[in-house]
Protein backbone atom coordinates (compact mmCIF):
# COMPACT_ATOMS: atom_id res chain seq x y z
CA UNK A 1 0.00 0.00 0.00
CA UNK A 2 1.25 3.49 -0.93
CA UNK A 3 0.66 6.59 1.17
CA UNK A 4 1.98 10.15 1.44
CA UNK A 5 1.85 12.25 4.59
CA UNK A 6 3.60 15.20 6.22
CA UNK A 7 6.79 14.36 8.11
CA UNK A 8 9.49 16.35 9.88
CA UNK A 9 12.61 17.70 8.24
CA UNK A 10 14.66 15.38 10.42
CA UNK A 11 12.84 12.37 8.99
CA UNK A 12 13.83 13.35 5.42
CA UNK A 13 17.59 13.41 6.04
CA UNK A 14 18.49 9.69 5.92
CA UNK A 15 16.92 9.31 2.44
CA UNK A 16 18.38 12.64 1.29
CA UNK A 17 21.78 11.27 2.26
CA UNK A 18 21.28 7.76 0.87
CA UNK A 19 19.87 8.76 -2.52
CA UNK A 20 20.94 12.32 -3.29
CA UNK A 21 24.09 13.13 -1.34
CA UNK A 22 25.96 10.03 -0.17
CA UNK A 23 29.16 12.08 0.01
CA UNK A 24 27.69 14.15 2.87
CA UNK A 25 26.78 13.26 6.41
CA UNK A 26 23.17 13.24 7.58
CA UNK A 27 23.98 16.20 9.83
CA UNK A 28 25.09 18.21 6.77
CA UNK A 29 21.68 17.68 5.19
CA UNK A 30 19.82 20.00 7.51
CA UNK A 31 18.92 22.43 4.72
CA UNK A 32 18.38 26.12 5.45
CA UNK A 33 14.70 26.73 6.24
CA UNK A 34 14.01 23.05 7.05
CA UNK A 35 12.32 24.22 10.23
CA UNK A 36 10.68 27.39 8.87
CA UNK A 37 6.93 27.61 9.52
CA UNK A 38 6.23 27.84 5.77
CA UNK A 39 8.23 24.69 4.96
CA UNK A 40 6.45 21.40 4.32
CA UNK A 41 8.09 17.97 4.24
CA UNK A 42 6.35 14.95 2.78
CA UNK A 43 7.11 11.28 3.19
CA UNK A 44 6.08 8.56 0.78
CA UNK A 45 5.46 5.19 2.35
CA UNK A 46 5.36 1.68 0.90
CA UNK A 47 3.68 -0.68 3.36
CA UNK A 48 4.34 1.82 6.20
CA UNK A 49 8.07 2.05 5.37
CA UNK A 50 9.45 5.47 4.39
CA UNK A 51 10.55 5.08 0.77
CA UNK A 52 10.44 8.64 -0.58
CA UNK A 53 10.77 12.24 0.56
CA UNK A 54 10.18 15.73 -0.80
CA UNK A 55 10.51 19.14 0.81
CA UNK A 56 8.84 22.40 -0.14
CA UNK A 57 10.17 25.84 0.81
CA UNK A 58 9.13 29.41 0.20
CA UNK A 59 12.26 30.55 -1.68
CA UNK A 60 12.98 32.88 -4.60
CA UNK A 61 14.32 31.91 -8.00
CA UNK A 62 15.66 34.31 -10.61
CA UNK A 63 13.70 32.24 -13.14
CA UNK A 64 10.29 32.85 -11.53
CA UNK A 65 8.19 36.03 -11.70
CA UNK A 66 9.16 38.34 -8.84
CA UNK A 67 5.58 39.41 -8.19
CA UNK A 68 4.38 35.89 -7.34
CA UNK A 69 4.89 33.60 -4.38
CA UNK A 70 7.77 31.23 -5.16
CA UNK A 71 8.01 27.68 -3.84
CA UNK A 72 11.14 25.55 -4.15
CA UNK A 73 10.84 21.77 -4.35
CA UNK A 74 14.02 20.33 -2.90
CA UNK A 75 15.43 17.02 -1.71
CA UNK A 76 12.97 14.84 -3.60
CA UNK A 77 14.11 11.24 -3.62
CA UNK A 78 12.76 7.70 -3.69
CA UNK A 79 14.67 4.58 -2.79
CA UNK A 80 14.47 1.20 -4.55
CA UNK A 81 11.12 0.06 -3.21
CA UNK A 82 9.60 3.47 -3.91
CA UNK A 83 10.60 3.59 -7.58
CA UNK A 84 8.40 2.59 -10.46
CA UNK A 85 5.25 2.27 -8.35
CA UNK A 86 3.90 5.83 -8.58
CA UNK A 87 5.23 7.03 -5.24
CA UNK A 88 7.31 9.84 -6.76
CA UNK A 89 4.25 11.15 -8.56
CA UNK A 90 2.25 11.03 -5.35
CA UNK A 91 4.94 13.04 -3.55
CA UNK A 92 5.11 15.64 -6.31
CA UNK A 93 1.31 15.97 -6.43
CA UNK A 94 1.27 16.48 -2.63
CA UNK A 95 3.81 19.30 -3.01
CA UNK A 96 1.90 20.91 -5.88
CA UNK A 97 -1.35 20.70 -3.92
CA UNK A 98 0.22 22.14 -0.77
CA UNK A 99 1.72 25.09 -2.66
CA UNK A 100 -1.54 25.74 -4.50
CA UNK A 101 -3.56 25.67 -1.27
CA UNK A 102 -1.08 27.97 0.49
CA UNK A 103 -0.94 30.89 -1.91
CA UNK A 104 -0.15 29.43 -5.31
CA UNK A 105 2.37 31.30 -7.40
CA UNK A 106 5.22 29.37 -8.96
CA UNK A 107 6.89 26.11 -7.97
CA UNK A 108 10.48 25.59 -9.10
CA UNK A 109 13.27 23.08 -8.58
CA UNK A 110 16.83 22.30 -9.54
CA UNK A 111 16.13 19.00 -11.29
CA UNK A 112 18.78 16.43 -12.02
CA UNK A 113 19.05 16.24 -15.79
CA UNK A 114 18.37 12.49 -15.83
CA UNK A 115 14.87 12.96 -14.33
CA UNK A 116 13.64 15.95 -16.34
CA UNK A 117 11.12 13.72 -18.14
CA UNK A 118 9.50 12.81 -14.81
CA UNK A 119 8.89 16.46 -13.93
CA UNK A 120 7.70 17.29 -17.45
CA UNK A 121 4.93 14.71 -17.09
CA UNK A 122 3.55 16.87 -14.26
CA UNK A 123 3.72 20.12 -16.22
CA UNK A 124 7.07 21.53 -15.11
CA UNK A 125 9.18 23.05 -17.85
CA UNK A 126 12.92 23.61 -18.21
CA UNK A 127 13.89 27.29 -17.87
CA UNK A 128 17.69 27.17 -17.64
CA UNK A 129 20.78 25.85 -19.28
CA UNK A 130 22.40 22.82 -17.69
CA UNK A 131 24.62 23.47 -14.67
CA UNK A 132 26.53 21.20 -12.32
CA UNK A 133 26.54 21.91 -8.58
CA UNK A 134 29.70 20.59 -6.89
CA UNK A 135 29.43 16.85 -6.33
CA UNK A 136 25.82 16.58 -7.55
CA UNK A 137 25.90 16.06 -11.31
CA UNK A 138 24.11 17.97 -14.08
CA UNK A 139 20.91 19.89 -13.26
CA UNK A 140 18.40 22.22 -14.94
CA UNK A 141 15.99 24.67 -13.31
CA UNK A 142 12.36 23.70 -13.92
CA UNK A 143 9.17 25.47 -12.92
CA UNK A 144 5.40 25.41 -13.10
CA UNK A 145 2.85 28.19 -12.65
CA UNK A 146 0.31 27.18 -10.01
CA UNK A 147 -2.36 29.84 -10.65
PDB file of C-alpha atoms in Angstrom:
ATOM      1  CA  UNK A   1       0.000   0.000   0.000  1.00  0.00           C
ATOM      2  CA  UNK A   2       1.250   3.491  -0.925  1.00  0.00           C
ATOM      3  CA  UNK A   3       0.665   6.593   1.173  1.00  0.00           C
ATOM      4  CA  UNK A   4       1.981  10.150   1.441  1.00  0.00           C
ATOM      5  CA  UNK A   5       1.847  12.254   4.589  1.00  0.00           C
ATOM      6  CA  UNK A   6       3.600  15.201   6.223  1.00  0.00           C
ATOM      7  CA  UNK A   7       6.786  14.357   8.107  1.00  0.00           C
ATOM      8  CA  UNK A   8       9.485  16.349   9.880  1.00  0.00           C
ATOM      9  CA  UNK A   9      12.608  17.696   8.243  1.00  0.00           C
ATOM     10  CA  UNK A  10      14.658  15.377  10.424  1.00  0.00           C
ATOM     11  CA  UNK A  11      12.841  12.367   8.986  1.00  0.00           C
ATOM     12  CA  UNK A  12      13.834  13.350   5.420  1.00  0.00           C
ATOM     13  CA  UNK A  13      17.586  13.406   6.045  1.00  0.00           C
ATOM     14  CA  UNK A  14      18.486   9.687   5.915  1.00  0.00           C
ATOM     15  CA  UNK A  15      16.921   9.310   2.442  1.00  0.00           C
ATOM     16  CA  UNK A  16      18.376  12.637   1.288  1.00  0.00           C
ATOM     17  CA  UNK A  17      21.775  11.267   2.256  1.00  0.00           C
ATOM     18  CA  UNK A  18      21.280   7.762   0.873  1.00  0.00           C
ATOM     19  CA  UNK A  19      19.871   8.761  -2.525  1.00  0.00           C
ATOM     20  CA  UNK A  20      20.937  12.320  -3.287  1.00  0.00           C
ATOM     21  CA  UNK A  21      24.088  13.131  -1.343  1.00  0.00           C
ATOM     22  CA  UNK A  22      25.960  10.028  -0.173  1.00  0.00           C
ATOM     23  CA  UNK A  23      29.158  12.079   0.014  1.00  0.00           C
ATOM     24  CA  UNK A  24      27.693  14.151   2.868  1.00  0.00           C
ATOM     25  CA  UNK A  25      26.782  13.260   6.409  1.00  0.00           C
ATOM     26  CA  UNK A  26      23.168  13.237   7.577  1.00  0.00           C
ATOM     27  CA  UNK A  27      23.981  16.203   9.828  1.00  0.00           C
ATOM     28  CA  UNK A  28      25.085  18.214   6.771  1.00  0.00           C
ATOM     29  CA  UNK A  29      21.677  17.675   5.187  1.00  0.00           C
ATOM     30  CA  UNK A  30      19.821  20.002   7.508  1.00  0.00           C
ATOM     31  CA  UNK A  31      18.918  22.432   4.725  1.00  0.00           C
ATOM     32  CA  UNK A  32      18.379  26.124   5.453  1.00  0.00           C
ATOM     33  CA  UNK A  33      14.703  26.732   6.243  1.00  0.00           C
ATOM     34  CA  UNK A  34      14.010  23.046   7.050  1.00  0.00           C
ATOM     35  CA  UNK A  35      12.319  24.222  10.225  1.00  0.00           C
ATOM     36  CA  UNK A  36      10.680  27.393   8.869  1.00  0.00           C
ATOM     37  CA  UNK A  37       6.930  27.615   9.522  1.00  0.00           C
ATOM     38  CA  UNK A  38       6.229  27.843   5.771  1.00  0.00           C
ATOM     39  CA  UNK A  39       8.234  24.694   4.956  1.00  0.00           C
ATOM     40  CA  UNK A  40       6.449  21.398   4.321  1.00  0.00           C
ATOM     41  CA  UNK A  41       8.094  17.974   4.239  1.00  0.00           C
ATOM     42  CA  UNK A  42       6.347  14.951   2.778  1.00  0.00           C
ATOM     43  CA  UNK A  43       7.115  11.280   3.185  1.00  0.00           C
ATOM     44  CA  UNK A  44       6.085   8.565   0.777  1.00  0.00           C
ATOM     45  CA  UNK A  45       5.459   5.188   2.346  1.00  0.00           C
ATOM     46  CA  UNK A  46       5.357   1.682   0.902  1.00  0.00           C
ATOM     47  CA  UNK A  47       3.677  -0.678   3.361  1.00  0.00           C
ATOM     48  CA  UNK A  48       4.342   1.816   6.195  1.00  0.00           C
ATOM     49  CA  UNK A  49       8.070   2.047   5.367  1.00  0.00           C
ATOM     50  CA  UNK A  50       9.455   5.467   4.389  1.00  0.00           C
ATOM     51  CA  UNK A  51      10.551   5.083   0.767  1.00  0.00           C
ATOM     52  CA  UNK A  52      10.440   8.638  -0.581  1.00  0.00           C
ATOM     53  CA  UNK A  53      10.766  12.235   0.563  1.00  0.00           C
ATOM     54  CA  UNK A  54      10.185  15.726  -0.798  1.00  0.00           C
ATOM     55  CA  UNK A  55      10.507  19.141   0.812  1.00  0.00           C
ATOM     56  CA  UNK A  56       8.837  22.400  -0.140  1.00  0.00           C
ATOM     57  CA  UNK A  57      10.166  25.841   0.810  1.00  0.00           C
ATOM     58  CA  UNK A  58       9.128  29.414   0.196  1.00  0.00           C
ATOM     59  CA  UNK A  59      12.263  30.551  -1.681  1.00  0.00           C
ATOM     60  CA  UNK A  60      12.979  32.882  -4.596  1.00  0.00           C
ATOM     61  CA  UNK A  61      14.316  31.913  -8.004  1.00  0.00           C
ATOM     62  CA  UNK A  62      15.656  34.314 -10.609  1.00  0.00           C
ATOM     63  CA  UNK A  63      13.698  32.243 -13.140  1.00  0.00           C
ATOM     64  CA  UNK A  64      10.292  32.854 -11.532  1.00  0.00           C
ATOM     65  CA  UNK A  65       8.188  36.025 -11.704  1.00  0.00           C
ATOM     66  CA  UNK A  66       9.157  38.343  -8.843  1.00  0.00           C
ATOM     67  CA  UNK A  67       5.579  39.414  -8.189  1.00  0.00           C
ATOM     68  CA  UNK A  68       4.384  35.892  -7.342  1.00  0.00           C
ATOM     69  CA  UNK A  69       4.888  33.605  -4.378  1.00  0.00           C
ATOM     70  CA  UNK A  70       7.774  31.228  -5.157  1.00  0.00           C
ATOM     71  CA  UNK A  71       8.013  27.677  -3.841  1.00  0.00           C
ATOM     72  CA  UNK A  72      11.141  25.548  -4.150  1.00  0.00           C
ATOM     73  CA  UNK A  73      10.840  21.774  -4.355  1.00  0.00           C
ATOM     74  CA  UNK A  74      14.019  20.329  -2.903  1.00  0.00           C
ATOM     75  CA  UNK A  75      15.435  17.024  -1.712  1.00  0.00           C
ATOM     76  CA  UNK A  76      12.970  14.842  -3.604  1.00  0.00           C
ATOM     77  CA  UNK A  77      14.110  11.236  -3.617  1.00  0.00           C
ATOM     78  CA  UNK A  78      12.756   7.701  -3.692  1.00  0.00           C
ATOM     79  CA  UNK A  79      14.666   4.581  -2.788  1.00  0.00           C
ATOM     80  CA  UNK A  80      14.471   1.204  -4.546  1.00  0.00           C
ATOM     81  CA  UNK A  81      11.117   0.064  -3.208  1.00  0.00           C
ATOM     82  CA  UNK A  82       9.599   3.469  -3.912  1.00  0.00           C
ATOM     83  CA  UNK A  83      10.605   3.595  -7.584  1.00  0.00           C
ATOM     84  CA  UNK A  84       8.396   2.590 -10.457  1.00  0.00           C
ATOM     85  CA  UNK A  85       5.247   2.267  -8.348  1.00  0.00           C
ATOM     86  CA  UNK A  86       3.904   5.827  -8.584  1.00  0.00           C
ATOM     87  CA  UNK A  87       5.233   7.031  -5.240  1.00  0.00           C
ATOM     88  CA  UNK A  88       7.305   9.839  -6.759  1.00  0.00           C
ATOM     89  CA  UNK A  89       4.252  11.153  -8.555  1.00  0.00           C
ATOM     90  CA  UNK A  90       2.246  11.028  -5.346  1.00  0.00           C
ATOM     91  CA  UNK A  91       4.940  13.037  -3.554  1.00  0.00           C
ATOM     92  CA  UNK A  92       5.112  15.638  -6.314  1.00  0.00           C
ATOM     93  CA  UNK A  93       1.314  15.965  -6.431  1.00  0.00           C
ATOM     94  CA  UNK A  94       1.270  16.482  -2.634  1.00  0.00           C
ATOM     95  CA  UNK A  95       3.805  19.304  -3.007  1.00  0.00           C
ATOM     96  CA  UNK A  96       1.895  20.906  -5.881  1.00  0.00           C
ATOM     97  CA  UNK A  97      -1.351  20.697  -3.920  1.00  0.00           C
ATOM     98  CA  UNK A  98       0.218  22.140  -0.771  1.00  0.00           C
ATOM     99  CA  UNK A  99       1.721  25.087  -2.663  1.00  0.00           C
ATOM    100  CA  UNK A 100      -1.541  25.742  -4.504  1.00  0.00           C
ATOM    101  CA  UNK A 101      -3.560  25.665  -1.274  1.00  0.00           C
ATOM    102  CA  UNK A 102      -1.084  27.970   0.489  1.00  0.00           C
ATOM    103  CA  UNK A 103      -0.942  30.885  -1.905  1.00  0.00           C
ATOM    104  CA  UNK A 104      -0.151  29.426  -5.309  1.00  0.00           C
ATOM    105  CA  UNK A 105       2.365  31.297  -7.403  1.00  0.00           C
ATOM    106  CA  UNK A 106       5.219  29.374  -8.964  1.00  0.00           C
ATOM    107  CA  UNK A 107       6.887  26.111  -7.967  1.00  0.00           C
ATOM    108  CA  UNK A 108      10.482  25.591  -9.096  1.00  0.00           C
ATOM    109  CA  UNK A 109      13.265  23.081  -8.580  1.00  0.00           C
ATOM    110  CA  UNK A 110      16.829  22.296  -9.537  1.00  0.00           C
ATOM    111  CA  UNK A 111      16.130  18.998 -11.291  1.00  0.00           C
ATOM    112  CA  UNK A 112      18.782  16.435 -12.019  1.00  0.00           C
ATOM    113  CA  UNK A 113      19.051  16.238 -15.787  1.00  0.00           C
ATOM    114  CA  UNK A 114      18.368  12.492 -15.832  1.00  0.00           C
ATOM    115  CA  UNK A 115      14.867  12.959 -14.326  1.00  0.00           C
ATOM    116  CA  UNK A 116      13.639  15.946 -16.343  1.00  0.00           C
ATOM    117  CA  UNK A 117      11.116  13.722 -18.135  1.00  0.00           C
ATOM    118  CA  UNK A 118       9.497  12.813 -14.810  1.00  0.00           C
ATOM    119  CA  UNK A 119       8.888  16.463 -13.933  1.00  0.00           C
ATOM    120  CA  UNK A 120       7.704  17.295 -17.452  1.00  0.00           C
ATOM    121  CA  UNK A 121       4.931  14.708 -17.086  1.00  0.00           C
ATOM    122  CA  UNK A 122       3.551  16.871 -14.262  1.00  0.00           C
ATOM    123  CA  UNK A 123       3.725  20.122 -16.217  1.00  0.00           C
ATOM    124  CA  UNK A 124       7.073  21.534 -15.112  1.00  0.00           C
ATOM    125  CA  UNK A 125       9.185  23.050 -17.852  1.00  0.00           C
ATOM    126  CA  UNK A 126      12.924  23.612 -18.213  1.00  0.00           C
ATOM    127  CA  UNK A 127      13.888  27.292 -17.866  1.00  0.00           C
ATOM    128  CA  UNK A 128      17.691  27.174 -17.643  1.00  0.00           C
ATOM    129  CA  UNK A 129      20.778  25.850 -19.276  1.00  0.00           C
ATOM    130  CA  UNK A 130      22.396  22.815 -17.688  1.00  0.00           C
ATOM    131  CA  UNK A 131      24.623  23.473 -14.675  1.00  0.00           C
ATOM    132  CA  UNK A 132      26.528  21.196 -12.321  1.00  0.00           C
ATOM    133  CA  UNK A 133      26.540  21.910  -8.578  1.00  0.00           C
ATOM    134  CA  UNK A 134      29.701  20.594  -6.889  1.00  0.00           C
ATOM    135  CA  UNK A 135      29.428  16.851  -6.331  1.00  0.00           C
ATOM    136  CA  UNK A 136      25.817  16.575  -7.551  1.00  0.00           C
ATOM    137  CA  UNK A 137      25.899  16.061 -11.310  1.00  0.00           C
ATOM    138  CA  UNK A 138      24.109  17.975 -14.076  1.00  0.00           C
ATOM    139  CA  UNK A 139      20.913  19.885 -13.261  1.00  0.00           C
ATOM    140  CA  UNK A 140      18.402  22.221 -14.935  1.00  0.00           C
ATOM    141  CA  UNK A 141      15.989  24.670 -13.306  1.00  0.00           C
ATOM    142  CA  UNK A 142      12.361  23.704 -13.923  1.00  0.00           C
ATOM    143  CA  UNK A 143       9.169  25.475 -12.917  1.00  0.00           C
ATOM    144  CA  UNK A 144       5.401  25.406 -13.103  1.00  0.00           C
ATOM    145  CA  UNK A 145       2.847  28.186 -12.654  1.00  0.00           C
ATOM    146  CA  UNK A 146       0.307  27.180 -10.012  1.00  0.00           C
ATOM    147  CA  UNK A 147      -2.359  29.836 -10.651  1.00  0.00           C
TER     148      UNK A 147
END
